PDB file of C-alpha atoms and ligand atoms in Angstrom:
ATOM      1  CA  UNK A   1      41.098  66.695-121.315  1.00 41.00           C
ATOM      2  CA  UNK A   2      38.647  69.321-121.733  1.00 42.00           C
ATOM      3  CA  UNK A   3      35.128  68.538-120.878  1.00 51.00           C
ATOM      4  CA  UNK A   4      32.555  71.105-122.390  1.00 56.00           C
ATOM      5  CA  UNK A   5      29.400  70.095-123.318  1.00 57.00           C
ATOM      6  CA  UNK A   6      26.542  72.776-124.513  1.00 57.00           C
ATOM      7  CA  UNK A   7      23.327  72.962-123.236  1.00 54.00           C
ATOM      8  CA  UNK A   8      21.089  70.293-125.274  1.00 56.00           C
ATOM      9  CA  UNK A   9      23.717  68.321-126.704  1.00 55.00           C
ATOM     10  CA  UNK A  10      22.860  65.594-124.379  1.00 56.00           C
ATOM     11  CA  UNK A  11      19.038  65.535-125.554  1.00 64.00           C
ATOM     12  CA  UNK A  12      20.138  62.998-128.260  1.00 73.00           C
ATOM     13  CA  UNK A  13      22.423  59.914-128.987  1.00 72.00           C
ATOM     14  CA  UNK A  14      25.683  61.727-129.794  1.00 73.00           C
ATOM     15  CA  UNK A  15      28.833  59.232-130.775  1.00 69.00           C
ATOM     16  CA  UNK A  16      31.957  60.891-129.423  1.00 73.00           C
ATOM     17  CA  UNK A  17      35.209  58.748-130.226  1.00 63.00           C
ATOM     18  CA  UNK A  18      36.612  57.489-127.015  1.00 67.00           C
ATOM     19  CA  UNK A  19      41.025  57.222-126.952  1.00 61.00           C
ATOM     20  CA  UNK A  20      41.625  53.755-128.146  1.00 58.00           C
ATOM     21  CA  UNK A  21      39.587  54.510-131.066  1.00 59.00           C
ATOM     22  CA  UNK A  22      41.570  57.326-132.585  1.00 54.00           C
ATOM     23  CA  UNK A  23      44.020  55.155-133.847  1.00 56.00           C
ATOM     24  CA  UNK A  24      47.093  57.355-134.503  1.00 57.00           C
ATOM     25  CA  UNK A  25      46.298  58.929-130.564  1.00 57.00           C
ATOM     26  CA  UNK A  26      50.149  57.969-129.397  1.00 61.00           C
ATOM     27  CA  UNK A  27      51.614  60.058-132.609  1.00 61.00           C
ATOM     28  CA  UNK A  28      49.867  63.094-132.081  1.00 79.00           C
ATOM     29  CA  UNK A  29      51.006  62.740-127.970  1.00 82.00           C
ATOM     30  CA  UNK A  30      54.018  62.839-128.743  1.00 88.00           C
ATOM     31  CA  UNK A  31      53.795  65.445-131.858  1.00 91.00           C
ATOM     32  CA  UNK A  32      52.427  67.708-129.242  1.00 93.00           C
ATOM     33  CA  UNK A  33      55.189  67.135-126.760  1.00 94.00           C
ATOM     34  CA  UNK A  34      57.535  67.917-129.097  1.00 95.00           C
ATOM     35  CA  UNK A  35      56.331  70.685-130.282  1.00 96.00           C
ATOM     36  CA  UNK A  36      55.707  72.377-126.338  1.00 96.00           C
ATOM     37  CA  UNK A  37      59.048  71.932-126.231  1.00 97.00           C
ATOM     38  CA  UNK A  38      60.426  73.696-129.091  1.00 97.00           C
ATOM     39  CA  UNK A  39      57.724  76.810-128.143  1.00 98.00           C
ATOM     40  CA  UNK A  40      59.533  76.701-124.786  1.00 98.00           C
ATOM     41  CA  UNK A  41      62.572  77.000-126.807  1.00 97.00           C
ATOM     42  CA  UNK A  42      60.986  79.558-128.806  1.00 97.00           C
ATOM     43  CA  UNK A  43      59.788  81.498-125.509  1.00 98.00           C
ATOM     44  CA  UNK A  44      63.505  81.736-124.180  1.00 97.00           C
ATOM     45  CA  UNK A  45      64.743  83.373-127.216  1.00 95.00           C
ATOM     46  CA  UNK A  46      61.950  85.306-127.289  1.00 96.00           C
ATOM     47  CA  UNK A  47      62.668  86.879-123.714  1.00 96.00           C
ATOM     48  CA  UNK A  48      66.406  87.212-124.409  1.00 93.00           C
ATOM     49  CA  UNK A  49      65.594  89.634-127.013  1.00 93.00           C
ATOM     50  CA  UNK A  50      63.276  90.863-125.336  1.00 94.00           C
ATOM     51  CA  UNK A  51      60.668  90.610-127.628  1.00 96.00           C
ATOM     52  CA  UNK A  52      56.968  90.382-126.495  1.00 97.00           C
ATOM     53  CA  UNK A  53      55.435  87.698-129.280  1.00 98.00           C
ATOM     54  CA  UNK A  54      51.417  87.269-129.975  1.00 98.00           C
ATOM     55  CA  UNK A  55      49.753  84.331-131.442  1.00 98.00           C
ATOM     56  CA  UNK A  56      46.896  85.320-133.723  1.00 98.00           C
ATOM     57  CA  UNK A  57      44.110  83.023-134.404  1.00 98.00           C
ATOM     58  CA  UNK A  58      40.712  83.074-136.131  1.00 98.00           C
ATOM     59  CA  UNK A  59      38.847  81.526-139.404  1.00 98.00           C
ATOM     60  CA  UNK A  60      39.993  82.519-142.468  1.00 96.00           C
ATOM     61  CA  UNK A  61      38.505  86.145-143.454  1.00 97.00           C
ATOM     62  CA  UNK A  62      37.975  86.803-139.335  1.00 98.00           C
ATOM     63  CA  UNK A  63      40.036  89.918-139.726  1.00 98.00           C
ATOM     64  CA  UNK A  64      43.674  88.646-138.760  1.00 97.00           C
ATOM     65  CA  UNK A  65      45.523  90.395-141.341  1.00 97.00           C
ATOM     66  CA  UNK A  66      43.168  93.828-140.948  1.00 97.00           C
ATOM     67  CA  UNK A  67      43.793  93.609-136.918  1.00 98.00           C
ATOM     68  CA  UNK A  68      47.313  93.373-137.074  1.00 97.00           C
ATOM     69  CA  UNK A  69      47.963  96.342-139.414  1.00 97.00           C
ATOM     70  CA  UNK A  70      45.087  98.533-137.297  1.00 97.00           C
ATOM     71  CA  UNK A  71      47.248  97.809-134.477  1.00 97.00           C
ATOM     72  CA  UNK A  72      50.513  98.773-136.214  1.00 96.00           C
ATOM     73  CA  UNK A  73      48.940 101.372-137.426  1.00 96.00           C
ATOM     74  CA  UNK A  74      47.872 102.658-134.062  1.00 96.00           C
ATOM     75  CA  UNK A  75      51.357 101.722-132.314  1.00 95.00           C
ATOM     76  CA  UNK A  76      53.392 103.222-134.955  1.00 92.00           C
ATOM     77  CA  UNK A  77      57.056 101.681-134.613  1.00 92.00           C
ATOM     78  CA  UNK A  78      57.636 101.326-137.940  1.00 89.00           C
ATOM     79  CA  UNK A  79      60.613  98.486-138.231  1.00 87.00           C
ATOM     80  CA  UNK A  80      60.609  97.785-134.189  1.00 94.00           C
ATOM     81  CA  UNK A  81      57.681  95.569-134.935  1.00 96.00           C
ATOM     82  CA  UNK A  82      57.765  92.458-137.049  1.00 95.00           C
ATOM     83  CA  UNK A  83      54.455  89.951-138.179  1.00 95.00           C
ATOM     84  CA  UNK A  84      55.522  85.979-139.554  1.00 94.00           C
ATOM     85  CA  UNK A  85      52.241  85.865-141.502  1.00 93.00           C
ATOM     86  CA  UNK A  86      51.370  82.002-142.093  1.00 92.00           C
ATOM     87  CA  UNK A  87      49.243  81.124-144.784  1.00 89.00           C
ATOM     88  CA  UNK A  88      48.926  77.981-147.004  1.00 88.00           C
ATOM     89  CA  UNK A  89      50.019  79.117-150.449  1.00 86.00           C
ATOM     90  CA  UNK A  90      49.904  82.994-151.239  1.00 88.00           C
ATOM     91  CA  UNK A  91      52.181  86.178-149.555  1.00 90.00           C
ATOM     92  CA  UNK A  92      49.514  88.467-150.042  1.00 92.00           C
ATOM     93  CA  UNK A  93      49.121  88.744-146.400  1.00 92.00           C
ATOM     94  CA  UNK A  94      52.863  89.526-146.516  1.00 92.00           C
ATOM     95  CA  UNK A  95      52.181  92.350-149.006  1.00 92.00           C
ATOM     96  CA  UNK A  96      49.398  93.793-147.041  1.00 94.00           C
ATOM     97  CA  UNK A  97      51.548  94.439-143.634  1.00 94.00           C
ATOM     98  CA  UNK A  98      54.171  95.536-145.384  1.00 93.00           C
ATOM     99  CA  UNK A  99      52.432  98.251-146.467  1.00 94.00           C
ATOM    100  CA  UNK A 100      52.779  99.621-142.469  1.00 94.00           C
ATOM    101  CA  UNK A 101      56.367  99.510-142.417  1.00 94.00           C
ATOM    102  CA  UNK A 102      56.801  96.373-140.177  1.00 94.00           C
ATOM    103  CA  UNK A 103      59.349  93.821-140.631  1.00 93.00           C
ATOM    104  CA  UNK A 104      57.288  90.764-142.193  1.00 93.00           C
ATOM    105  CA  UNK A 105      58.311  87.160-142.878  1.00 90.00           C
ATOM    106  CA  UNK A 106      55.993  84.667-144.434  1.00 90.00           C
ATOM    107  CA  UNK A 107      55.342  80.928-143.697  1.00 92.00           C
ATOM    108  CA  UNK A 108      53.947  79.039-146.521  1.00 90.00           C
ATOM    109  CA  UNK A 109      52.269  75.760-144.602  1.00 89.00           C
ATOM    110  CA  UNK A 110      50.923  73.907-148.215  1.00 89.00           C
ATOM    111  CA  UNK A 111      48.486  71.219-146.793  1.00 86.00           C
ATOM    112  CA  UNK A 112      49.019  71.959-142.849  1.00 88.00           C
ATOM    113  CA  UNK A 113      46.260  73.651-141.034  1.00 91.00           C
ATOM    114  CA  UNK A 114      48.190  75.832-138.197  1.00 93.00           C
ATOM    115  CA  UNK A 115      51.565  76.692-137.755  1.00 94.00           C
ATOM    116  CA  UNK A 116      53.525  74.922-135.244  1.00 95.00           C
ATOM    117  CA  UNK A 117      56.654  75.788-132.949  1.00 96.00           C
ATOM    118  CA  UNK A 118      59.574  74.143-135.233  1.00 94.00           C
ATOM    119  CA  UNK A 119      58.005  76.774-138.017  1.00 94.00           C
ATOM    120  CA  UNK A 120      58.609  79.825-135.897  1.00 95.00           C
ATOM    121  CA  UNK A 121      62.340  78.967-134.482  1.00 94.00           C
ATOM    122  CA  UNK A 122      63.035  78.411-138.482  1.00 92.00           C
ATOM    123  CA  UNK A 123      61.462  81.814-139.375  1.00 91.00           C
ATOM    124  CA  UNK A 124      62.840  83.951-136.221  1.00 91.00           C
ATOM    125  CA  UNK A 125      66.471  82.553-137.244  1.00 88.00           C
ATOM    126  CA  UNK A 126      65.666  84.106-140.881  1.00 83.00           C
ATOM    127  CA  UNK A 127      64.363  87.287-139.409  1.00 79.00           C
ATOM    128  CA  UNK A 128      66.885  90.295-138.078  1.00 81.00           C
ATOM    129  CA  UNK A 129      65.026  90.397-134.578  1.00 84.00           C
ATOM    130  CA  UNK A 130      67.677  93.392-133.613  1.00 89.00           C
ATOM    131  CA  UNK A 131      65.272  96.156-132.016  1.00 93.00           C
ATOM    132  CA  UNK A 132      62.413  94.172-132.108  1.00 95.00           C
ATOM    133  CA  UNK A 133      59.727  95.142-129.272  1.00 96.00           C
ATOM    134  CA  UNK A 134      56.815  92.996-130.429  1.00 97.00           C
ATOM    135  CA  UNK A 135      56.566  89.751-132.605  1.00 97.00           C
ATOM    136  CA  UNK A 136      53.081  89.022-134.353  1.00 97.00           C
ATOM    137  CA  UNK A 137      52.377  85.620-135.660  1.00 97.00           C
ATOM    138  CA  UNK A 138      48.975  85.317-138.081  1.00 96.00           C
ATOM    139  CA  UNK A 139      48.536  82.038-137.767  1.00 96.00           C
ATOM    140  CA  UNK A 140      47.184  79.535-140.453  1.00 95.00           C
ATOM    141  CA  UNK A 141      42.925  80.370-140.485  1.00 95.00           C
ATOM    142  CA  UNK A 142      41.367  78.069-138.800  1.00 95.00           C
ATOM    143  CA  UNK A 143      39.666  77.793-135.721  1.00 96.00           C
ATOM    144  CA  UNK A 144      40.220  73.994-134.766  1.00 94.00           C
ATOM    145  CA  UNK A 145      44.542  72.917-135.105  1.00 92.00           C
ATOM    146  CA  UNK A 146      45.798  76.164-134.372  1.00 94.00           C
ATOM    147  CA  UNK A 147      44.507  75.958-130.471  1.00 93.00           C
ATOM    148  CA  UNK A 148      46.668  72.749-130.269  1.00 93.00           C
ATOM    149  CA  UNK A 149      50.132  73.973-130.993  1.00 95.00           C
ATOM    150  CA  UNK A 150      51.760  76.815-128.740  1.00 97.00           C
ATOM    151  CA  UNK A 151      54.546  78.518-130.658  1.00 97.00           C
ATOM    152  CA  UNK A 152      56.029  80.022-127.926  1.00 98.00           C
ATOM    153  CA  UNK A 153      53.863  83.625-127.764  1.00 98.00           C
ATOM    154  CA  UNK A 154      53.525  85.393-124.870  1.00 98.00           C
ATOM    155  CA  UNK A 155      49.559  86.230-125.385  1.00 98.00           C
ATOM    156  CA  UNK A 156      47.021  84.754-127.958  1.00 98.00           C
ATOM    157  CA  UNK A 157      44.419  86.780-129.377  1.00 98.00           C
ATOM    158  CA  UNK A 158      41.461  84.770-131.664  1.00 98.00           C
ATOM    159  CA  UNK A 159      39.626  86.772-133.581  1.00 98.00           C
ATOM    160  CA  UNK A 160      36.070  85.943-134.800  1.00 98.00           C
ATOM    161  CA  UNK A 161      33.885  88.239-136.783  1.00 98.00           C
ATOM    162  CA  UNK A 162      29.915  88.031-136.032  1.00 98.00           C
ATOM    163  CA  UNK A 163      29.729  87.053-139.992  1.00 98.00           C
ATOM    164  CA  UNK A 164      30.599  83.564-139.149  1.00 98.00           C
ATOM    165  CA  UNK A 165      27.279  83.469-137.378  1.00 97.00           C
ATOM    166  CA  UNK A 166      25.578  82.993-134.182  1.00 97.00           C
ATOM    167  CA  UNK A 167      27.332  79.845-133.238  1.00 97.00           C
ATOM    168  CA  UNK A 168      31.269  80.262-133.361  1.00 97.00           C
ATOM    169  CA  UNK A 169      32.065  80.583-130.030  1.00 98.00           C
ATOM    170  CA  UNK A 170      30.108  78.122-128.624  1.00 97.00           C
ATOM    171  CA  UNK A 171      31.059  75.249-130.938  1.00 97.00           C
ATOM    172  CA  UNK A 172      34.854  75.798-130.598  1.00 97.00           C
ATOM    173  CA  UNK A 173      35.487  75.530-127.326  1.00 97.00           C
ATOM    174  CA  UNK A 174      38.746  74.725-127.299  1.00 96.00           C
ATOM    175  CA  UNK A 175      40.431  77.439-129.108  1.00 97.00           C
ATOM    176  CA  UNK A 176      38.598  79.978-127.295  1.00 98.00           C
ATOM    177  CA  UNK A 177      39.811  78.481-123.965  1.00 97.00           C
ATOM    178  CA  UNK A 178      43.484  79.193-125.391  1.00 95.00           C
ATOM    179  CA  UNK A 179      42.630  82.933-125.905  1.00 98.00           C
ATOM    180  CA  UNK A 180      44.266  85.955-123.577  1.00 98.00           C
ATOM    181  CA  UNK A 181      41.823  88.429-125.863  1.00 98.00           C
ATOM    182  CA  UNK A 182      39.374  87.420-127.896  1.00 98.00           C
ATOM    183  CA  UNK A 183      37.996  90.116-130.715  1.00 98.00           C
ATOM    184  CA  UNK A 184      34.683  90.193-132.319  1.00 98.00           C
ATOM    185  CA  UNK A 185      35.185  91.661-135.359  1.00 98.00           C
ATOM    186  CA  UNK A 186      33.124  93.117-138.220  1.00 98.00           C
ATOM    187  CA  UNK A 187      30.994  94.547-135.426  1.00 98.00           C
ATOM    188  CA  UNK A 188      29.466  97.087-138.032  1.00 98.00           C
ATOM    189  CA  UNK A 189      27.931  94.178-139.767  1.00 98.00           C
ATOM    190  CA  UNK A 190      26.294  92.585-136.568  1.00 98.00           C
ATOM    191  CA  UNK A 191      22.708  93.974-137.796  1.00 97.00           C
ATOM    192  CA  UNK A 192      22.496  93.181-140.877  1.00 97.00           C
ATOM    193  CA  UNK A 193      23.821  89.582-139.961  1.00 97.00           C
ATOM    194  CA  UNK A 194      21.079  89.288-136.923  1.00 96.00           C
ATOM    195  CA  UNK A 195      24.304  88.256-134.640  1.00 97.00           C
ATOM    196  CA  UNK A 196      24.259  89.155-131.135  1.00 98.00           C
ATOM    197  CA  UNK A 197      27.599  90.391-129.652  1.00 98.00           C
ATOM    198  CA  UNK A 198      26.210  90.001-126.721  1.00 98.00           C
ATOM    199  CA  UNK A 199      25.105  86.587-126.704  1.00 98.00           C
ATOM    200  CA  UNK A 200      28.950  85.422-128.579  1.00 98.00           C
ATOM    201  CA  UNK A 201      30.391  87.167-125.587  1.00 98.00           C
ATOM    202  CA  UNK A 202      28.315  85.620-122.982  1.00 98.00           C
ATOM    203  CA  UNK A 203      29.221  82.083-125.090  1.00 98.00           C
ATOM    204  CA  UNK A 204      32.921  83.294-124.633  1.00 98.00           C
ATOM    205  CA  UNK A 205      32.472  84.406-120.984  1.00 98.00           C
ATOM    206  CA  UNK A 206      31.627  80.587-120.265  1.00 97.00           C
ATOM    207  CA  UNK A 207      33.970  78.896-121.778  1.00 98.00           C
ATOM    208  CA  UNK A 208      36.998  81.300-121.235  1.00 98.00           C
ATOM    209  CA  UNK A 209      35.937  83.739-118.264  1.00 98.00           C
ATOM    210  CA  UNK A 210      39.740  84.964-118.062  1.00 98.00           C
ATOM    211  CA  UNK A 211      39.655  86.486-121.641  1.00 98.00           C
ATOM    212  CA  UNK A 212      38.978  89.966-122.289  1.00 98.00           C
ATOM    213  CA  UNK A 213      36.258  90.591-125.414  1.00 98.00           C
ATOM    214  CA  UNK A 214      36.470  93.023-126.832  1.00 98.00           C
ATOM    215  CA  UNK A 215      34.361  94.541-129.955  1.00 98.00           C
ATOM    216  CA  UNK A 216      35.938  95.849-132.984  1.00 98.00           C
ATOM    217  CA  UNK A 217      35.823  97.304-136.385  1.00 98.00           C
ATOM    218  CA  UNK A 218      39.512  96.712-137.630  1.00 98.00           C
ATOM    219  CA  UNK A 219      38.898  98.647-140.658  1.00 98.00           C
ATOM    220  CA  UNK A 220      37.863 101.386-138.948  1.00 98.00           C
ATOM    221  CA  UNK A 221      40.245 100.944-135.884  1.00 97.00           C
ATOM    222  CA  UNK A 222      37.074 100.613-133.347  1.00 98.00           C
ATOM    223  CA  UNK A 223      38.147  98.951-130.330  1.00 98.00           C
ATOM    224  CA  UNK A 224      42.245  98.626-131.644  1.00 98.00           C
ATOM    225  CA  UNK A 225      42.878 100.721-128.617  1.00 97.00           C
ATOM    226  CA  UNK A 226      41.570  98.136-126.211  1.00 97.00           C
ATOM    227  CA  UNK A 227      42.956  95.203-127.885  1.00 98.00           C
ATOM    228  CA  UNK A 228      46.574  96.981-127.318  1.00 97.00           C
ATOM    229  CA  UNK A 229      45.726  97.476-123.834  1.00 96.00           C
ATOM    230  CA  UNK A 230      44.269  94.185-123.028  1.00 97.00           C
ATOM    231  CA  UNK A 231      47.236  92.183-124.885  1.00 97.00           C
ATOM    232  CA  UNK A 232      49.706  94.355-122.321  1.00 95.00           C
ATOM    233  CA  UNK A 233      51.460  95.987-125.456  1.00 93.00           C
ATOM    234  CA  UNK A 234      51.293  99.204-123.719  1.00 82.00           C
ATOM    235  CA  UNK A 235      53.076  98.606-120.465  1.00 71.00           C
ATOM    236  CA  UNK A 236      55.806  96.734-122.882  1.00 60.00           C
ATOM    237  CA  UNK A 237      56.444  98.932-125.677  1.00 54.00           C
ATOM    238  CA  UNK A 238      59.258 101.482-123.909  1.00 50.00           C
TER     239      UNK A 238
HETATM  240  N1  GDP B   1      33.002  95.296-142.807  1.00 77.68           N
HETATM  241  C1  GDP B   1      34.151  94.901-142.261  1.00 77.68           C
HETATM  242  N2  GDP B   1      35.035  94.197-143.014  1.00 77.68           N
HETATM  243  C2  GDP B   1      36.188  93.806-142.427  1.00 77.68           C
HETATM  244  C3  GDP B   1      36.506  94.101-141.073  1.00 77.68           C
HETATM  245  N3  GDP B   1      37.723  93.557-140.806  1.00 77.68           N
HETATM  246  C4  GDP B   1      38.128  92.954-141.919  1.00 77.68           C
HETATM  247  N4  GDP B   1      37.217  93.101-142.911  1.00 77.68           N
HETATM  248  C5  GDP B   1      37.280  92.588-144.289  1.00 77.68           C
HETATM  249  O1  GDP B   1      37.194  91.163-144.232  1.00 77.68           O
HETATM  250  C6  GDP B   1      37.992  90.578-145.250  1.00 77.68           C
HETATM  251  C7  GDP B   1      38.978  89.585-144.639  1.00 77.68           C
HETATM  252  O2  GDP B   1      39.875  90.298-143.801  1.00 77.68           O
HETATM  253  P1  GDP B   1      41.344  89.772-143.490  1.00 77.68           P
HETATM  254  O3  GDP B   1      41.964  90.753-142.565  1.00 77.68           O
HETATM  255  O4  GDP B   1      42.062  89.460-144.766  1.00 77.68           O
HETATM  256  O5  GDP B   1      41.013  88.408-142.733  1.00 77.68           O
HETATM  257  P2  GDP B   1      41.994  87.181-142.315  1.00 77.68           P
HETATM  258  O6  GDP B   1      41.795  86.135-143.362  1.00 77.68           O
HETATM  259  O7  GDP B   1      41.492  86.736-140.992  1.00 77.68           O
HETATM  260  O8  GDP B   1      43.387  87.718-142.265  1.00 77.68           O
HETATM  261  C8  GDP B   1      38.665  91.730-145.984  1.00 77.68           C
HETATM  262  O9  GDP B   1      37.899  92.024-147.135  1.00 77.68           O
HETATM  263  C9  GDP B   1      38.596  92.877-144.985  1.00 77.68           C
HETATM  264  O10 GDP B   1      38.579  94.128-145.616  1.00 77.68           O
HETATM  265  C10 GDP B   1      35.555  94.847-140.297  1.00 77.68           C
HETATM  266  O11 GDP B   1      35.727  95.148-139.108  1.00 77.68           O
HETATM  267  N5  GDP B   1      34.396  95.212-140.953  1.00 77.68           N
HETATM  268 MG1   MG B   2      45.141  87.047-143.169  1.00 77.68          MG
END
């Protein structure tokens, strides 16, 4: 489907399994059928209430959880905005929004690696959505199966901090092709980690030249601004 190969990666003998090989490939079709069909599902109820819902995405310890309660912070509608937090085991996520006054629910995936669109319409029946303007969703960290599965979100946002190194962007293609925003985060530690921001967003520029990058200290609310612009939360909020 996608085709993106880096520059040298054809220099050597590089075994790339080809369809008939991944032997389960008719499975996860239709797995992913279903579940673009249940984020569809998810999208209409969504708009009914009109409630404006963002997919976040990034590694574990990217700055998800720190993002999302910057921007809370700097939006301020106490209870009019609500975060699912997923996570595999532990609601200290959970804890942490709460702490801003939003609604939160939390997913607890065990073994799975993203959360998917069934999850959501399970959590959003569970969650009063009455006044809700905006929906965040932190998914599952990871930077590989949560690309895959659309929950139904109006905009995705991946975050990726520059002290997961030089090479994030460029060897996850296909996550950062899903992105609306993408946010480097942790920017205050780009020097002492010898990252370039500027060389992660030309990475990003080339696979995903739609996205807007922006650069950001969550912590410190650098760049939060821009993130609420870019993700069209200002136009929406009224
Ligand atoms: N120095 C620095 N630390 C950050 C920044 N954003 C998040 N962190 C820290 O990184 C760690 C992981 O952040 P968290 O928001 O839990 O990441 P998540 O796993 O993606 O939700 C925490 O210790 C945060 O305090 C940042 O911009 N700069
Ligand atoms: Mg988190």
């Amino acid at each position: 489907m996608h085709k993106f190969i880096p520059d040298g990666a054809l220099k050597m003998k590089v075994i790339r399994p080809k369809g008939p090989e991944i032997f389960d490939i008719e499975l996860d079709k239709d797995l992913l059928a279903k579940n673009k069909a249940l984020a569809r599902t998810n999208r209409r109820a969504f708009d009914r209430s009109k409630i404006m819902a963002i997919d976040v995405m990034g590694s574990v310890g990217s700055g998800k959880t720190s993002l999302i309660k910057a921007i809370l912070r700097k939006l301020a509608m106490g209870e009019r905005v609500a975060v699912i937090a997923g996570d595999l085991t532990t609601t200290i996520d959970a804890e942490r929004i709460k702490k801003e006054g939003a609604r939160v629910i939390q997913i607890n995936t065990g073994k799975e690696c993203h959360l998917d669109a069934h999850l959501i319409s399970r959590a959003i029946k569970k969650v009063d959505l009455e006044g809700i303007r905006f929906l965040f969703i932190e998914n599952v960290g990871n930077l590989i199966c949560p690309g895959e599965f659309p929950l139904g979100a109006h905009k995705r946002l991946v975050v990726v901090s520059v002290t997961e190194g030089p090479y994030t962007v460029i060897k996850h293609p296909y996550i950062f092709r899903e992105a609306d925003v993408i946010a480097l985060n942790k920017m205050d530690l780009a020097k002492a980690m010898k990252v370039s921001a500027s060389q992660l967003e030309k990475d990003a520029e080339r696979i995903n030249p739609q996205a807007s990058f922006i650069r950001t200290h969550a912590i410190r609310g650098v760049g939060v601004g821009r993130i609420i612009y870019s993700l069209g939360l200002r136009s929406y909020r009224s």
